[in-house]
Amino acid sequence: MSAPLLELREITVSFDGFLALRDLNLSLQPGELRAVIGPNGAGKTTFLDVITGKTAPTEGDVLFQGRSLVGRAEHRIARLGIGRKFQSPRVFEKLSVQENLALAVSRPKQPWPLLFGRLGGQERERVHHLMGIVNLQSRADWEAGALSHGQKQWLEIAMLVGQDPDLLLVDEPVAGLTDEETDLTADLLKSLAGDHTVLVIEHDMEFIRRLESPVTVLHQGHVLCEGTMDQVQADPRVIEVYLGTSEEEQS
Amino acid sequence: MFQRFQQSRWPQLLVWVLIIAAIVAAPAVLPVFRLNLLGRFLSLAIVALGIDLIWGFTGLLSLGQGIFFALGGYAAAMYLQLNSSSGFPNGIPEFFGLYGVKQLPAFWQPFHSPLFTLVAIWLIPAVLAAVLGNLVFRNRIKGVYFSILTQAALLVFFNFFNGQQKLINGTNGLKTDVTQLFGQMVGSPEMQRGFFWFTALMVIAAWVFVRWVVRGRFGDVLIAIRDDEPRLRFAGFNPTLFKTIVFAIAGGLAGIGGALYTVQSGIVSPQYMTVPFSIEMVIWVAVGGRGTLVGAILGAVAINYAKSLVSEAMPQSWLFIQGGLFILVVTALPEGVIGWWRSDGPRNLLTRLGITRRIGTYPQLELDGQEEVQP
């Protein structure tokens, strides 16, 4: 087994005494596609915040390609090759589809080259290629704010791919999408795995099943179990967590 | 028909033709006093362009631009004072004598040089803005907290300049109108006419410069900072750097505006660093239209011209009118006058008044249709 691309070691995050994550261990192999599920409040988003530098862990360490990410600023972590798609689509609404993607593919991301340089031919080609993948060519000059919800989701995924990260963190990519769009998104993510490592957080079980990937179940800030979708769904602990026992009503 | 007109580039071109025609015609038709006022307001337009860059595009509401404005003014005034002080005791500006100062303070020395002064006018405010801005931005202080900090800084500078008689003549400020430049009196009509032309050119240069900054991907990053800064970080951009740069640019522009304003009004004093004046600067941009560069220029010139006309006729009423304007913009025209024009405001108004017919679909759809019909 090769060295893991991403490794979380005994991560604990405490918000004023509330433990959002407790002794969380997780590792991802290069090229892997992994799904993370868990009831509301299980710490899924905090888990992404820790990796991307938005939240500092109270204890523990995050290693990416052998380097610790703890204490690095968000933009530096992003430049190391970690891209993130947010739960609700966050695109730059006053910029056009093309401009959104141009920012994502821009390299370097320093002020001076952006001020004096123009978008290179290669970068422009990439923008067109990405618009093709997510079917937004005809909307190239639209303000992103005018897109439908599904189109925004896709634009954000395209921006993420445009950053060309080694690790893609995708938070609820199919929330609010039609069935057809959901299927297309699953295919897109599957095609990205291999070249990239993809970690998907989702509630939609059918979608996770389509990904045909190993599943990690989070509950109350730590890993409850890992396995294939069928194994996980058959696990009595998972059923208990999802369906709820007497005192733990989870939606 | 009207919509075509509005969508095309003609109105924008027309506005520019009118502006340039007005500037070219002004020296011929305006009395010296009015021309001088217009020149001053044009120098304020340069400040407004800077505010538009940081507020309209980047979302940084600075209530402290008066600092940079005044620093530019002081730099120009110090040079002019030194340039005309050979006849006074000790060969230093006359006011020093009032306080028994016999030797020129060290920081005045470099202002003997015209070249140094020309650079200092924009570089000192820009560097100060970069330092202050960076301290604030790197700590991720945003929004209203940033505004309050800039206002606090403004008060600090105001009080400092106000109290330093022996250094920069304190509350009296530095006069420039009786100083000499190129062997002529700065306050003379010929010199003032020259300053007017120079200011007009500088407004256009500043407009071209700011437009260059906001176009392209750098400008897109600024808009992205304004709309969703955290998201931009995850895309690998460091907003702190971008914000520092534009804040420095706005500071430099304010310095240039302040210097031009000073030589045309004949004095620079701590009054340029009062809180209301810096807030007024923001109002010019808000009324003209945030994020529209022409709006910032028109807002600064039009509001100040209105202010001087109204103040002459009814001295007490200007503050009420200004307050009313601000309320009108906040409630009815959040995009400012130019923004209202560009976002179909005139047609909506005509529709509401029953002059034009309502359109049945989204404007976008109707427009799309038209575009397809055209060859």
XYZ file of C-alpha atoms in Angstrom:
626
model
C 0.000 0.000 0.000
C 1.394 3.390 -0.976
C 1.586 6.323 1.368
C -1.785 7.953 1.957
C -2.495 11.260 0.200
C -4.392 12.592 3.156
C -4.212 11.447 6.711
C -6.115 12.745 9.713
C -4.588 11.671 13.016
C -6.648 11.805 16.169
C -8.300 15.056 15.279
C -10.305 16.709 18.011
C -12.139 19.966 17.548
C -13.690 21.599 20.545
C -16.016 24.580 20.294
C -16.162 25.930 23.832
C -16.216 22.443 25.240
C -18.534 20.988 22.620
C -16.631 18.310 20.760
C -17.495 18.631 17.089
C -14.853 16.023 16.236
C -13.423 13.440 18.656
C -10.263 11.453 17.939
C -11.049 11.261 14.278
C -8.751 9.056 12.208
C -9.073 8.782 8.477
C -6.758 8.226 5.572
C -7.232 8.462 1.821
C -5.155 6.727 -0.828
C -4.177 8.622 -3.973
C -6.835 8.245 -6.664
C -9.456 7.007 -4.236
C -13.123 7.993 -4.314
C -14.582 8.029 -0.841
C -18.015 8.895 0.418
C -18.643 10.227 3.902
C -22.116 10.053 5.366
C -23.541 10.754 8.743
C -26.593 12.249 10.373
C -26.911 15.996 10.873
C -24.486 17.253 13.449
C -22.103 14.341 12.930
C -19.289 16.776 12.170
C -19.075 16.318 8.412
C -18.643 19.989 7.575
C -16.283 20.615 10.503
C -14.219 17.757 9.180
C -13.836 19.598 5.843
C -13.156 22.867 7.672
C -10.236 21.234 9.450
C -8.706 19.910 6.242
C -9.064 23.196 4.367
C -7.744 25.347 7.199
C -10.959 27.131 8.082
C -10.981 25.623 11.552
C -7.877 24.737 13.504
C -8.023 21.379 15.284
C -7.758 21.520 19.057
C -5.671 18.355 18.959
C -4.273 16.083 16.330
C -2.651 16.570 12.965
C -3.636 16.615 9.313
C -1.066 15.386 6.820
C -1.349 15.995 3.096
C 1.329 14.350 0.954
C 3.293 13.991 4.156
C 3.112 17.693 5.064
C 1.170 18.973 8.019
C -1.669 21.361 7.121
C -2.309 22.598 10.626
C -1.640 26.321 10.973
C -1.544 27.036 7.250
C -3.790 29.730 5.761
C -6.684 28.639 3.564
C -5.222 29.954 0.342
C -1.927 28.168 0.963
C -3.697 24.873 1.565
C -5.680 25.455 -1.624
C -2.448 26.051 -3.525
C -1.025 22.784 -2.209
C -3.743 21.074 -4.210
C -6.870 20.799 -2.108
C -10.084 22.090 -3.635
C -13.410 22.415 -1.893
C -16.975 22.674 -3.068
C -19.347 24.117 -0.555
C -22.638 22.736 0.619
C -24.793 25.446 -0.930
C -23.283 26.491 -4.224
C -20.921 29.394 -3.738
C -20.024 30.956 -7.021
C -19.196 34.614 -7.601
C -22.611 35.819 -8.617
C -21.667 39.132 -10.199
C -19.049 37.532 -12.425
C -19.900 35.690 -15.605
C -19.577 31.927 -15.909
C -16.437 32.427 -17.931
C -14.907 34.824 -15.422
C -15.649 32.457 -12.559
C -13.839 29.664 -14.338
C -10.997 31.935 -15.430
C -10.300 32.740 -11.779
C -10.293 29.062 -10.928
C -7.827 28.069 -13.665
C -5.592 31.126 -13.183
C -2.114 30.240 -12.197
C -0.298 31.877 -10.503
C -2.833 33.537 -8.238
C -0.683 36.502 -7.253
C -1.871 40.080 -7.803
C 0.840 41.253 -10.226
C 0.497 38.593 -12.897
C -3.272 39.017 -12.748
C -2.931 42.775 -13.174
C -0.380 42.801 -15.976
C -0.884 39.444 -17.637
C -3.715 38.275 -19.819
C -5.490 34.979 -19.753
C -3.237 32.607 -21.690
C -4.434 30.554 -24.635
C -4.065 27.352 -22.689
C -6.074 28.711 -19.804
C -8.777 29.937 -22.165
C -8.968 26.498 -23.708
C -9.331 24.970 -20.278
C -12.187 27.328 -19.474
C -13.976 26.259 -22.659
C -13.277 22.638 -21.982
C -14.722 22.952 -18.464
C -17.809 24.737 -19.732
C -18.242 21.850 -22.114
C -18.043 19.262 -19.349
C -20.782 20.918 -17.313
C -22.818 22.021 -20.319
C -22.614 25.752 -19.733
C -21.106 26.962 -23.034
C -24.310 28.724 -24.008
C -24.238 30.569 -20.671
C -20.605 31.664 -20.896
C -21.361 35.382 -20.577
C -24.217 35.099 -18.104
C -23.789 36.419 -14.628
C -23.413 33.366 -12.451
C -26.145 34.763 -10.188
C -28.652 34.284 -13.004
C -28.017 30.541 -13.277
C -30.390 27.938 -11.906
C -29.490 26.118 -8.709
C -28.312 23.029 -10.560
C -26.224 25.045 -12.959
C -24.568 26.818 -10.055
C -23.742 23.475 -8.450
C -22.146 22.394 -11.683
C -20.343 25.636 -12.202
C -18.842 25.257 -8.758
C -17.781 21.698 -9.491
C -16.236 22.921 -12.743
C -14.390 25.648 -10.825
C -13.122 23.004 -8.448
C -11.879 20.831 -11.292
C -10.381 23.926 -12.921
C -8.185 24.455 -9.888
C -6.754 21.042 -10.758
C -6.350 19.918 -7.169
C -4.998 16.536 -6.153
C -7.740 16.246 -3.590
C -11.324 17.325 -4.206
C -13.565 17.793 -1.219
C -17.156 17.857 -2.351
C -19.836 18.819 0.165
C -23.354 17.726 -0.825
C -22.968 18.104 -4.585
C -26.450 16.901 -5.476
C -28.561 18.787 -2.929
C -31.468 20.247 -4.870
C -30.618 18.621 -8.188
C -32.987 16.681 -10.417
C -32.531 12.915 -10.731
C -30.984 13.289 -14.126
C -28.537 15.919 -12.903
C -27.735 13.717 -9.918
C -26.826 10.821 -12.200
C -24.644 13.041 -14.347
C -22.894 14.395 -11.268
C -22.190 10.882 -10.030
C -20.673 9.973 -13.409
C -18.617 13.159 -13.384
C -17.196 12.450 -9.932
C -16.459 8.858 -10.831
C -14.582 9.967 -13.921
C -12.523 12.374 -11.827
C -11.401 9.681 -9.404
C -8.199 8.012 -10.432
C -6.503 11.178 -11.641
C -7.730 12.953 -8.542
C -8.626 11.839 -5.081
C -12.245 12.649 -4.347
C -14.016 12.837 -1.037
C -17.778 13.296 -1.206
C -20.087 14.211 1.627
C -23.700 13.476 0.890
C -27.072 12.661 2.411
C -28.533 11.109 -0.704
C -28.087 7.335 -0.313
C -29.011 6.485 -3.878
C -26.351 8.860 -5.059
C -23.744 7.284 -2.792
C -24.715 3.865 -4.053
C -24.133 5.034 -7.617
C -20.635 6.159 -6.712
C -19.760 2.537 -5.896
C -17.142 3.698 -3.471
C -16.107 2.856 0.084
C -18.233 4.657 2.638
C -17.189 6.171 5.945
C -19.922 6.827 8.478
C -19.417 9.683 10.905
C -21.351 9.939 14.104
C -20.913 12.460 16.880
C -17.514 13.490 15.654
C -15.838 10.171 15.117
C -15.773 7.346 12.597
C -18.523 4.846 13.334
C -17.646 2.364 10.635
C -16.234 1.984 7.154
C -17.072 -0.386 4.313
C -19.075 -0.765 1.134
C -22.539 0.716 0.977
C -24.156 -2.677 1.545
C -21.975 -3.490 4.525
C -22.591 -0.117 6.045
C -26.323 -0.257 5.564
C -26.454 -3.649 7.207
C -24.480 -2.506 10.233
C -26.784 -2.381 13.263
C -24.965 0.645 14.707
C -25.578 2.606 11.543
C -29.239 1.679 11.535
C -29.490 2.754 15.135
C -27.837 6.091 14.437
C -29.938 6.827 11.388
C -33.296 5.572 12.547
C -32.774 6.776 16.057
C -33.208 5.049 19.368
C -35.341 6.323 22.184
C -33.297 9.383 23.139
C -31.447 10.205 19.945
C -33.869 11.537 17.420
C -31.852 12.392 14.353
C -33.395 13.824 11.235
C -36.646 51.945 -28.943
C -35.681 53.459 -25.662
C -34.394 50.136 -24.534
C -32.151 49.808 -27.550
C -30.789 53.212 -26.786
C -30.181 52.225 -23.215
C -28.498 48.946 -24.020
C -26.194 50.356 -26.654
C -22.944 52.128 -26.017
C -24.319 55.471 -27.142
C -25.379 56.820 -23.749
C -21.973 56.117 -22.312
C -20.278 57.778 -25.237
C -22.678 60.674 -24.991
C -21.903 61.166 -21.307
C -18.201 61.260 -22.091
C -18.624 63.679 -24.964
C -20.664 65.940 -22.689
C -18.116 65.732 -19.887
C -15.192 66.530 -22.156
C -17.104 69.281 -23.935
C -18.005 70.798 -20.570
C -14.387 70.679 -19.416
C -13.076 72.205 -22.634
C -15.711 74.914 -22.702
C -15.530 75.711 -18.995
C -12.551 78.107 -19.018
C -14.171 80.134 -21.780
C -17.646 80.462 -20.324
C -17.196 80.307 -16.554
C -16.097 83.260 -14.451
C -12.759 82.764 -12.705
C -14.441 81.974 -9.387
C -16.681 79.265 -10.869
C -13.871 77.779 -12.881
C -11.805 77.509 -9.755
C -14.665 75.726 -7.999
C -15.027 73.276 -10.880
C -11.308 72.593 -10.731
C -11.559 71.832 -7.038
C -14.494 69.504 -7.560
C -12.636 67.686 -10.296
C -9.807 67.063 -7.866
C -12.386 65.616 -5.473
C -13.513 63.357 -8.320
C -10.043 61.770 -8.259
C -10.566 60.932 -4.585
C -14.003 59.548 -5.434
C -12.498 57.260 -8.077
C -10.267 55.772 -5.405
C -13.215 55.276 -3.067
C -15.139 53.608 -5.853
C -12.243 51.240 -6.404
C -12.087 50.130 -2.766
C -15.776 50.375 -1.911
C -17.707 49.892 -5.136
C -15.534 47.083 -6.423
C -13.812 45.582 -3.385
C -16.400 46.276 -0.693
C -14.082 48.173 1.663
C -15.973 51.125 3.084
C -13.282 53.532 4.241
C -14.383 56.525 6.283
C -10.813 57.737 6.579
C -9.876 58.847 3.069
C -9.467 62.357 4.455
C -6.136 61.250 5.955
C -4.619 60.533 2.560
C -6.312 63.526 0.978
C -4.831 65.867 3.567
C -1.370 64.268 3.421
C -1.213 64.925 -0.317
C -2.303 68.502 0.331
C 0.296 69.010 3.040
C 3.066 67.630 0.831
C 2.210 70.126 -1.914
C 1.807 73.005 0.520
C 5.120 72.308 2.262
C 6.985 72.497 -1.016
C 5.237 75.724 -1.998
C 5.927 77.280 1.399
C 9.601 76.402 1.213
C 9.775 77.624 -2.362
C 8.580 81.069 -1.255
C 10.242 81.484 2.125
C 13.595 83.026 1.154
C 12.438 86.498 2.198
C 11.419 85.458 5.713
C 13.601 85.344 8.854
C 15.955 82.341 8.853
C 14.756 81.547 5.349
C 11.981 79.314 6.634
C 8.204 79.694 6.238
C 6.804 82.702 8.048
C 4.535 80.867 10.499
C 7.506 79.259 12.254
C 8.411 82.717 13.558
C 5.127 82.899 15.478
C 6.147 79.947 17.597
C 9.810 80.854 17.951
C 11.008 78.023 15.727
C 14.353 79.010 14.196
C 15.323 75.843 12.436
C 13.379 73.954 9.833
C 12.127 70.610 11.236
C 14.011 67.737 9.607
C 11.014 66.206 7.883
C 10.539 69.463 5.956
C 13.990 69.247 4.370
C 13.255 66.868 1.494
C 10.342 69.069 0.428
C 12.844 71.581 -0.944
C 12.986 69.258 -3.921
C 10.134 69.554 -6.434
C 10.781 66.041 -7.686
C 10.598 64.576 -4.191
C 7.368 66.459 -3.609
C 5.789 65.208 -6.810
C 6.491 61.647 -5.707
C 5.622 62.226 -2.053
C 2.171 63.552 -2.941
C 0.981 60.104 -3.907
C 3.623 57.797 -2.463
C 3.376 58.842 1.197
C -0.409 58.373 1.333
C -0.137 55.130 -0.645
C 2.511 53.665 1.659
C 0.616 54.752 4.758
C -2.564 53.205 3.359
C -0.710 49.994 2.549
C 0.696 49.735 6.073
C -2.543 50.608 7.860
C -4.580 48.477 5.476
C -2.348 45.470 5.743
C -2.464 45.518 9.542
C -6.239 45.526 9.403
C -6.688 43.079 6.533
C -4.255 40.462 7.742
C -6.256 40.217 10.935
C -9.354 39.673 8.821
C -11.116 42.726 10.125
C -13.957 43.420 7.747
C -17.153 45.292 7.165
C -18.319 47.786 9.708
C -15.283 47.163 11.950
C -13.016 48.224 9.135
C -15.071 51.386 8.650
C -14.895 52.236 12.346
C -11.146 51.682 12.422
C -10.599 53.978 9.458
C -12.691 56.640 11.119
C -10.729 56.267 14.341
C -7.480 56.624 12.407
C -8.877 59.755 10.819
C -9.563 61.260 14.243
C -6.056 60.409 15.405
C -4.540 62.191 12.433
C -6.893 65.129 12.774
C -5.987 65.661 16.409
C -2.301 65.243 15.748
C -2.160 67.774 12.906
C -4.424 70.124 14.830
C -2.081 70.218 17.799
C 1.302 70.538 16.094
C 1.771 74.292 15.671
C 5.538 74.077 15.671
C 5.656 71.406 13.025
C 2.929 72.221 10.530
C 1.151 75.308 11.888
C -1.522 73.267 13.676
C -5.109 74.249 13.215
C -4.239 77.211 10.970
C -2.943 74.983 8.237
C -0.586 75.963 5.452
C -1.535 78.638 2.953
C -0.582 78.209 -0.653
C -2.299 81.021 -2.537
C 0.382 83.632 -1.817
C 3.265 81.247 -2.474
C 5.330 81.155 -5.640
C 5.551 78.511 -8.301
C 7.480 78.994 -11.568
C 7.956 82.602 -10.500
C 4.233 83.248 -10.356
C 1.769 83.542 -7.537
C -0.103 80.257 -7.057
C -3.359 82.109 -6.435
C -3.172 84.136 -9.647
C -5.880 83.571 -12.292
C -3.335 82.329 -14.846
C -1.937 79.736 -12.467
C -5.396 78.678 -11.424
C -6.372 78.204 -15.057
C -3.306 76.003 -15.492
C -4.264 73.966 -12.437
C -7.756 73.544 -13.828
C -6.432 72.022 -17.050
C -3.995 69.866 -15.197
C -6.703 68.620 -12.843
C -8.999 67.796 -15.748
C -6.225 65.763 -17.351
C -5.520 64.015 -14.064
C -9.185 63.035 -13.687
C -9.083 61.377 -17.084
C -5.741 59.728 -16.304
C -7.095 58.465 -12.980
C -10.186 57.136 -14.716
C -8.108 55.292 -17.313
C -5.900 53.882 -14.574
C -8.706 52.675 -12.307
C -10.541 51.237 -15.286
C -7.437 49.296 -16.215
C -7.231 47.963 -12.665
C -10.852 46.817 -12.492
C -10.951 45.243 -15.921
C -9.619 41.770 -16.407
C -8.997 39.136 -13.818
C -7.550 41.456 -11.185
C -10.852 43.321 -11.173
C -12.736 40.024 -11.087
C -10.808 39.081 -7.971
C -11.811 42.409 -6.387
C -15.481 41.738 -7.112
C -15.061 38.227 -5.759
C -13.583 39.668 -2.548
C -16.569 41.978 -2.237
C -19.116 39.227 -2.791
C -17.585 36.176 -1.078
C -14.138 36.597 0.376
C -13.926 33.244 2.232
C -14.804 31.360 -0.934
C -11.980 33.101 -2.759
C -9.474 31.872 -0.200
C -10.418 28.292 -0.949
C -9.747 28.978 -4.608
C -6.135 29.715 -3.667
C -6.189 33.505 -3.650
C -4.888 35.599 -0.792
C -7.396 38.453 -0.380
C -5.131 40.340 2.031
C -2.639 41.151 -0.723
C -5.278 42.326 -3.151
C -7.006 44.466 -0.552
C -3.730 46.035 0.525
C -2.878 46.939 -3.057
C -6.210 48.568 -3.871
C -6.304 50.403 -0.556
C -2.854 51.790 -1.343
C -4.003 52.830 -4.815
C -7.025 54.588 -3.346
C -4.754 56.300 -0.819
C -2.433 57.489 -3.581
C -5.347 58.817 -5.617
C -6.677 60.634 -2.555
C -3.233 62.193 -2.104
C -3.160 63.462 -5.678
C -6.687 64.804 -5.299
C -5.734 66.483 -2.037
C -2.706 68.206 -3.559
C -4.711 69.516 -6.504
C -7.508 70.617 -4.188
C -5.048 72.423 -1.940
C -3.398 74.483 -4.659
C -6.813 75.487 -5.993
C -8.408 76.370 -2.694
C -5.295 78.170 -1.400
C -4.881 76.337 1.892
C -4.532 72.939 3.489
C -5.566 72.526 7.096
C -6.659 69.789 9.506
C -10.200 70.653 8.375
C -9.541 68.265 5.492
C -9.411 65.477 8.041
C -12.731 66.093 9.710
C -15.133 63.186 10.027
C -18.024 64.737 8.059
C -15.825 65.512 5.063
C -14.667 61.911 4.729
C -18.266 60.727 5.016
C -19.270 63.180 2.299
C -16.713 61.565 0.010
C -18.500 58.268 0.427
C -21.855 59.919 -0.284
C -20.591 61.263 -3.621
C -19.807 57.735 -4.730
C -23.027 56.302 -3.336
C -25.144 58.873 -5.170
C -23.194 58.625 -8.414
C -23.195 54.868 -8.397
C -20.951 52.390 -6.654
C -19.001 50.235 -9.040
C -19.470 52.662 -11.927
C -16.440 54.864 -12.442
C -18.316 57.559 -14.325
C -20.768 57.613 -11.434
C -18.010 58.427 -8.960
C -16.789 61.358 -11.077
C -20.256 62.727 -11.757
C -21.306 62.233 -8.151
C -18.345 64.170 -6.783
C -18.676 67.057 -9.229
C -22.473 67.315 -9.253
C -22.973 67.107 -5.505
C -20.269 69.628 -4.771
C -21.550 72.013 -7.401
C -25.041 71.674 -5.990
C -23.612 72.233 -2.527
C -21.974 75.497 -3.489
C -25.007 76.752 -5.421
C -27.461 75.842 -2.682
C -25.220 77.211 0.036
C -25.056 80.550 -1.761
C -28.820 80.783 -2.100
C -29.963 79.213 1.167
C -27.008 78.764 3.484
C -28.826 76.663 6.061
C -30.477 74.152 3.833
C -27.620 72.180 2.269
C -27.218 69.693 5.091
C -30.893 68.785 4.812
C -30.632 68.317 1.075
C -27.531 66.206 1.440
C -29.195 64.073 4.085
C -32.241 63.722 1.872
C -30.083 62.694 -1.060
C -28.433 60.046 1.010
C -31.766 58.670 2.218
C -33.071 58.678 -1.345
C -30.090 56.722 -2.571
C -30.211 54.203 0.247
C -33.947 53.550 -0.094
C -34.701 54.038 -3.778
C -31.445 53.950 -5.704
C -29.115 51.494 -3.977
C -26.997 51.345 -7.121
C -26.724 55.117 -7.394
C -27.880 57.208 -10.318
C -25.660 55.599 -12.946
C -26.367 52.121 -11.607
C -30.090 52.879 -11.732
C -29.765 53.940 -15.335
C -27.894 50.815 -16.294
C -30.260 48.441 -14.513
C -33.304 49.479 -16.527
C -34.335 52.119 -13.986
C -35.626 54.661 -16.518
C -37.826 52.146 -18.325
C -39.235 50.829 -15.066
C -40.070 54.366 -14.034
C -41.786 55.108 -17.334
C -43.716 51.856 -17.038
C -44.796 52.726 -13.557
C -45.989 56.109 -14.735
C -47.969 54.380 -17.477
C -45.998 55.913 -20.325
C -44.596 52.712 -21.789
C -46.232 49.306 -21.863
C -45.259 46.558 -19.515
C -43.304 43.724 -20.979
C -44.848 40.303 -20.749
C -41.789 38.231 -19.963
C -38.540 38.631 -18.198
C -36.606 41.412 -19.883
C -33.818 38.933 -20.441
C -36.039 36.656 -22.521
C -37.409 39.493 -24.567
C -33.913 40.739 -25.241
C -32.673 37.295 -26.124
C -35.403 37.105 -28.734
C -34.365 40.376 -30.268
C -30.777 39.356 -30.434
C -31.670 36.234 -32.300
C -33.712 38.138 -34.852
C -30.856 40.426 -35.675
C -28.446 39.078 -38.263
